[in-house]
Short mmCIF file of C-alpha atoms in Angstrom, two decimals:
data_model
loop_
_atom_site.label_atom_id
_atom_site.label_comp_id
_atom_site.label_asym_id
_atom_site.label_seq_id
_atom_site.Cartn_x
_atom_site.Cartn_y
_atom_site.Cartn_z
CA MET A 23 -18.64 0.68 21.33
CA ALA A 24 -20.48 -1.81 19.05
CA GLN A 25 -20.81 -4.31 21.99
CA ARG A 26 -22.45 -1.61 24.03
CA ILE A 27 -25.00 -1.01 21.32
CA VAL A 28 -25.78 -4.49 21.08
CA ARG A 29 -25.90 -5.26 24.77
CA ASP A 30 -28.04 -2.28 25.87
CA LYS A 31 -30.10 -2.72 22.63
CA LEU A 32 -29.66 1.03 21.67
CA SER A 33 -32.16 2.64 19.35
CA GLU A 34 -31.54 4.30 15.95
CA ARG A 35 -31.48 7.72 17.78
CA ASP A 36 -28.89 6.60 20.47
CA VAL A 37 -26.59 5.12 17.64
CA LYS A 38 -26.86 8.57 15.81
CA ALA A 39 -25.75 10.31 19.05
CA ILE A 40 -22.74 8.18 19.28
CA SER A 41 -21.75 8.82 15.90
CA ARG A 42 -21.98 12.34 16.46
CA THR A 43 -19.64 12.32 19.15
CA LEU A 44 -17.23 10.09 17.22
CA ILE A 45 -17.45 12.84 14.67
CA GLU A 46 -16.85 15.77 16.92
CA THR A 47 -14.11 14.25 18.88
CA ALA A 48 -12.17 13.29 15.77
CA SER A 49 -9.00 15.42 14.63
CA ASP A 50 -10.48 15.66 11.09
CA SER A 51 -13.29 14.38 8.59
CA VAL A 52 -10.79 11.47 7.39
CA VAL A 53 -10.41 10.25 11.14
CA ALA A 54 -14.06 10.55 11.66
CA LEU A 55 -14.96 8.56 8.61
CA SER A 56 -12.50 5.91 9.79
CA ARG A 57 -14.12 5.61 13.11
CA LEU A 58 -17.71 5.40 11.51
CA SER A 59 -16.52 2.64 9.22
CA ARG A 60 -15.03 0.65 11.91
CA LEU A 61 -18.20 0.94 14.08
CA ARG A 62 -20.15 -0.15 11.08
CA ARG A 63 -17.82 -3.36 10.38
CA GLU A 64 -18.02 -4.16 13.90
CA LEU A 65 -21.97 -3.94 14.07
CA ARG A 66 -22.35 -6.03 11.12
CA THR A 67 -20.34 -8.82 12.82
CA HIS A 68 -23.12 -8.72 15.34
CA ASN A 69 -25.85 -9.12 12.74
CA VAL A 70 -27.50 -5.76 14.01
CA PRO A 71 -30.41 -4.57 12.00
CA GLU A 72 -29.63 -2.43 8.92
CA THR A 73 -31.53 0.58 10.24
CA ILE A 74 -29.21 0.76 13.27
CA ILE A 75 -26.12 0.53 10.93
CA SER A 76 -27.51 3.36 8.63
CA ALA A 77 -27.65 5.51 11.59
CA THR A 78 -23.86 5.76 11.50
CA PHE A 79 -23.85 7.11 7.93
CA ASN A 80 -22.97 10.92 7.74
CA PRO A 81 -22.96 12.13 4.11
CA GLU A 82 -21.34 15.35 4.88
CA VAL A 83 -18.47 13.71 6.81
CA THR A 84 -17.84 11.37 3.92
CA ARG A 85 -17.78 14.37 1.36
CA LEU A 86 -15.32 16.29 3.52
CA SER A 87 -13.27 13.05 3.91
CA ASN A 88 -13.16 12.48 0.31
CA LYS A 89 -11.99 16.04 -0.49
CA ILE A 90 -9.27 16.11 2.22
CA GLN A 91 -7.95 12.67 0.90
CA LYS A 92 -8.15 13.93 -2.84
CA GLU A 93 -5.93 16.99 -1.61
CA ARG A 94 -3.58 14.86 -0.01
CA SER A 95 -3.22 12.60 -2.86
CA ASP A 96 -2.85 15.56 -5.17
CA GLN A 97 -0.17 16.94 -2.90
CA ARG A 98 1.72 13.50 -2.72
CA GLU A 99 1.75 13.32 -6.69
CA ASP A 100 3.28 16.67 -6.85
CA GLU A 101 6.00 15.97 -4.25
CA GLY A 102 6.79 12.48 -5.35
CA ILE A 103 7.63 9.30 -3.27
CA ASP A 104 10.91 9.73 -1.52
CA PHE A 105 12.48 6.70 0.40
CA PRO A 106 15.68 6.07 2.24
CA ASP A 107 18.64 4.23 1.30
CA HIS A 108 17.31 1.10 2.86
CA PHE A 109 14.70 0.74 0.09
CA LEU A 110 16.86 1.71 -2.74
CA LEU A 111 16.96 -0.80 -5.69
CA GLU A 112 20.45 -2.08 -4.37
CA SER A 113 19.47 -2.36 -0.96
CA VAL A 114 16.36 -4.48 -1.80
CA THR A 115 18.05 -6.54 -4.33
CA GLU A 116 20.71 -7.28 -1.79
CA ARG A 117 18.26 -8.67 0.81
CA LEU A 118 16.22 -10.67 -1.72
CA ASN A 119 19.25 -12.63 -2.76
CA LEU A 120 20.09 -13.37 0.87
CA TYR A 121 16.84 -14.26 2.42
CA ASP A 122 16.80 -18.02 3.76
CA VAL A 123 13.46 -19.42 3.07
CA SER A 124 14.11 -22.10 5.62
CA ASN A 125 13.60 -19.42 8.28
CA ILE A 126 10.21 -17.41 9.16
CA PRO A 127 9.87 -14.33 7.10
CA ASP A 128 9.40 -11.07 8.79
CA LYS A 129 7.83 -7.68 7.98
CA GLN A 130 11.17 -6.55 6.04
CA ALA A 131 10.69 -9.73 3.72
CA LEU A 132 7.22 -8.97 3.24
CA ALA A 133 7.84 -5.25 2.30
CA ASP A 134 10.73 -6.45 -0.24
CA VAL A 135 8.72 -9.14 -1.93
CA MET A 136 5.72 -6.71 -2.40
CA ILE A 137 8.42 -4.38 -3.88
CA MET A 138 9.80 -7.08 -6.10
CA LEU A 139 6.56 -8.14 -7.43
CA CYS A 140 4.86 -4.60 -7.68
CA ILE A 141 1.68 -5.83 -5.50
CA ARG A 142 -0.92 -4.37 -3.39
CA PRO A 143 -1.13 -5.73 0.24
CA ALA A 144 -4.51 -7.31 -0.70
CA GLU A 145 -2.84 -9.30 -3.66
CA ILE A 146 -0.16 -11.08 -1.60
CA LYS A 147 -2.09 -13.88 -0.61
CA LYS A 148 -3.58 -14.96 -4.09
CA LEU A 149 -1.02 -13.75 -6.63
CA ARG A 150 0.41 -16.61 -8.91
CA ILE A 151 3.23 -16.07 -11.06
CA SER A 152 2.25 -17.41 -14.56
CA ASN A 153 4.65 -15.47 -16.64
CA GLY A 154 8.45 -15.16 -15.91
CA GLY A 155 8.34 -11.77 -17.65
CA VAL A 156 6.36 -10.17 -14.84
CA THR A 157 8.43 -11.14 -11.91
CA GLY A 158 9.59 -7.32 -11.38
CA LEU A 159 13.21 -6.64 -10.55
CA LEU A 160 13.79 -10.40 -10.22
CA GLU A 161 12.80 -10.93 -13.85
CA LYS A 162 16.05 -12.82 -14.65
CA ASN A 163 15.51 -15.25 -11.74
CA GLU A 164 11.93 -16.59 -11.99
CA LYS A 165 12.43 -19.53 -9.75
CA ARG A 166 13.80 -17.31 -7.08
CA ALA A 167 10.91 -14.81 -7.49
CA ARG A 168 8.43 -18.03 -7.20
CA GLU A 169 10.34 -19.06 -4.15
CA LEU A 170 10.09 -16.06 -2.14
CA LEU A 171 6.33 -15.31 -2.95
CA THR A 172 5.61 -18.95 -1.82
CA TRP A 173 7.50 -18.56 1.31
CA ILE A 174 5.59 -15.36 2.35
CA GLN A 175 2.29 -16.83 1.17
CA LYS A 176 2.91 -19.91 3.39
CA ALA A 177 3.89 -17.91 6.31
CA ILE A 178 0.63 -15.70 6.16
CA SER A 179 -1.58 -19.04 5.64
CA SER A 180 -0.01 -20.51 8.76
CA GLY A 181 -0.27 -17.45 10.81
CA GLN A 182 3.49 -16.85 11.24
CA LEU A 183 3.02 -13.44 9.39
CA ARG A 184 -0.20 -11.13 9.60
CA ASP A 185 -1.69 -10.60 6.33
CA PRO A 186 -1.23 -7.02 5.23
CA GLY A 187 -4.42 -7.06 2.98
CA LYS A 188 -6.84 -7.66 5.86
CA LEU A 189 -9.27 -5.07 6.07
CA GLY A 190 -8.33 -2.24 8.65
CA SER A 191 -4.69 -3.76 8.95
CA THR A 192 -1.85 -1.32 10.03
CA TYR A 193 0.86 -4.07 10.26
CA LEU A 194 2.82 -3.02 7.58
CA SER A 195 2.22 0.89 7.57
CA THR A 196 3.28 0.93 11.46
CA PHE A 197 6.62 -0.89 10.02
CA LEU A 198 7.22 1.55 7.37
CA LYS A 199 6.90 4.36 9.91
CA LYS A 200 9.97 3.36 11.76
CA ASP A 201 12.32 6.27 12.52
CA GLU A 202 15.16 4.71 10.25
CA PHE A 203 12.79 4.42 7.28
CA ILE A 204 11.42 8.03 7.44
CA PRO A 205 13.10 10.10 4.36
CA GLU A 206 15.44 12.93 5.58
CA THR A 207 13.28 15.39 3.59
CA GLU A 208 11.33 18.53 4.78
CA SER A 209 8.09 16.76 4.66
CA ARG A 210 9.64 13.65 6.26
CA LYS A 211 6.64 11.53 4.94
CA PRO A 212 6.89 7.72 5.48
CA LEU A 213 6.43 5.22 2.84
CA LEU A 214 2.90 3.90 2.44
CA PRO A 215 2.16 0.27 1.73
CA SER A 216 0.48 1.26 -1.29
CA SER A 217 3.69 2.93 -2.38
CA LEU A 218 5.85 -0.17 -2.45
CA ARG A 219 4.28 -1.50 -5.72
CA LYS A 220 4.94 1.79 -7.34
CA LEU A 221 8.53 1.81 -6.28
CA GLY A 222 8.91 -1.84 -7.42
CA SER A 223 7.58 -0.98 -10.92
CA VAL A 224 10.25 1.79 -11.26
CA PHE A 225 12.83 -0.72 -10.26
CA ALA A 226 11.66 -3.27 -12.62
CA SER A 227 11.89 -0.74 -15.45
CA ILE A 228 15.49 0.19 -14.33
CA VAL A 229 16.25 -3.59 -14.70
CA HIS A 230 15.22 -3.41 -18.47
CA SER A 231 17.72 -0.44 -19.06
CA PRO A 232 15.25 1.36 -21.03
CA LYS A 233 16.41 3.62 -23.92
CA ASN A 234 13.85 6.44 -23.50
CA PRO A 235 11.18 7.82 -20.86
CA SER A 236 8.46 6.27 -23.03
CA LYS A 237 9.94 2.86 -22.74
CA ALA A 238 10.60 3.19 -19.32
CA ASN A 239 6.92 3.92 -18.48
CA THR A 240 5.79 0.89 -20.52
CA TYR A 241 7.99 -1.47 -18.60
CA ALA A 242 6.78 -0.08 -15.38
CA SER A 243 3.11 -0.30 -16.43
CA GLU A 244 3.69 -4.03 -17.59
CA ALA A 245 5.15 -4.68 -14.29
CA LEU A 246 2.04 -3.14 -12.31
CA CYS A 247 -0.35 -5.07 -14.46
CA HIS A 248 1.71 -8.13 -14.05
CA SER A 249 1.45 -8.54 -17.90
CA PRO A 250 3.85 -8.34 -20.69
CA ASP A 251 0.97 -7.89 -23.02
CA ASN A 252 -0.20 -4.38 -21.56
CA HIS A 253 -1.85 -2.80 -24.27
CA SER A 254 -4.24 -0.40 -22.10
CA SER A 255 -4.53 3.24 -22.84
CA PRO A 256 -2.29 5.46 -20.97
CA SER A 257 -3.63 6.58 -17.43
CA LYS A 258 -4.26 10.26 -16.77
CA ARG A 259 -3.16 9.61 -13.23
CA TYR A 260 0.24 9.56 -12.12
CA THR A 261 2.91 9.33 -9.26
CA ILE A 262 6.27 10.49 -9.09
CA VAL A 263 8.97 8.40 -7.70
CA ASN A 264 11.99 10.39 -6.77
CA MET A 265 15.07 7.99 -7.71
CA ARG A 266 18.36 8.44 -6.62
CA LYS A 267 21.60 6.11 -5.81
CA ARG A 268 23.02 5.11 -2.45
CA GLY A 269 24.26 8.08 -0.44
CA GLU A 270 23.17 10.44 -3.05
CA PRO A 271 21.29 13.63 -1.46
CA TYR A 272 17.33 13.64 -1.83
CA SER A 273 17.84 16.93 -3.47
CA GLN A 274 19.48 15.38 -6.39
CA ALA A 275 17.07 12.72 -7.11
CA ASN A 276 15.55 12.26 -10.65
CA ALA A 277 11.78 12.26 -10.89
CA PHE A 278 10.34 9.31 -12.47
CA LYS A 279 6.66 10.04 -13.41
CA LEU A 280 4.65 6.76 -13.35
CA PHE A 281 1.55 6.37 -14.81
CA ASP A 282 -1.05 4.16 -12.93
CA GLU A 283 -4.75 3.89 -12.47
CA SER A 284 -4.28 3.30 -8.86
#
C-alpha cells in the first residue's frame, strides 16, 4: 500500500480514502489502528511528506482502540495468567539446565531465558547482568544465567535467531500460540510475550521461599526491576498469575497477585 502511494504520488485526500478503507474492512478498532500504524511506518521508510503521513491519523479509531485494549487488559487482570505444564517452574528449570550453548538456540530457548530473567522482548539484546542477585530463578547460578543470556544475544546479533523486540514482530507470539501451549481453560487464552517476564518474576519469588505474601511480592518486584535495591512505591496495577504444580488441574491453581507498572 505504501509503495503504491509513493509510486502513484497519491494526494492527501487519496491517502485519507485509503485509510478509511483500512478502517472499514478491519474486524475492530484495534486491528484498524494496527493497520494504520503499519502504513505510517512504511510511509516513513519512504521519506514521504509529513502531510501525507498525517492523513492516516484517525483520533476516533485511536480512542476506540485504547478503550477496547483497556477492557481486555482489565479482563486479563481479573482472570489471571494461566499456563500449561510446559511452562511450569519445574519444566522451565529443567530445560535451562539442559541447554547446550554450543548449539543454535531456538524459540523455546528464547522464551525460557526471558522467563528466567523476567525481561521484555525489547530488553533481550541490551540487558547486562551486573548483579548476581537479580538473575531470576537461576539466582544461585549466576554463571549459568550469564552464559544463557550471552548465548541468546549472540544468536540474535548473528541473525540465527530473530529479535523478538523488533517493532511489529510476531515471532514469539506465534510460537506461544502453538496448540500444545494453549492452557486447557474455558477461555483458552495463550501466553503473551509480555506475560513471560511476569511468570518469571513469580518463579523467582518462589525460589526465595518467601515467608508471607508481602515478602513474595517484594521478591517478584525486585526481579522485574532487575534490582535488589527496589524501594519504589507499590504499583496500583496488578496481574494475577495462576500458579499450580505439574499435573494439577487449572481449577486448583493458587492466584499470585503481582503488582507491576507494566
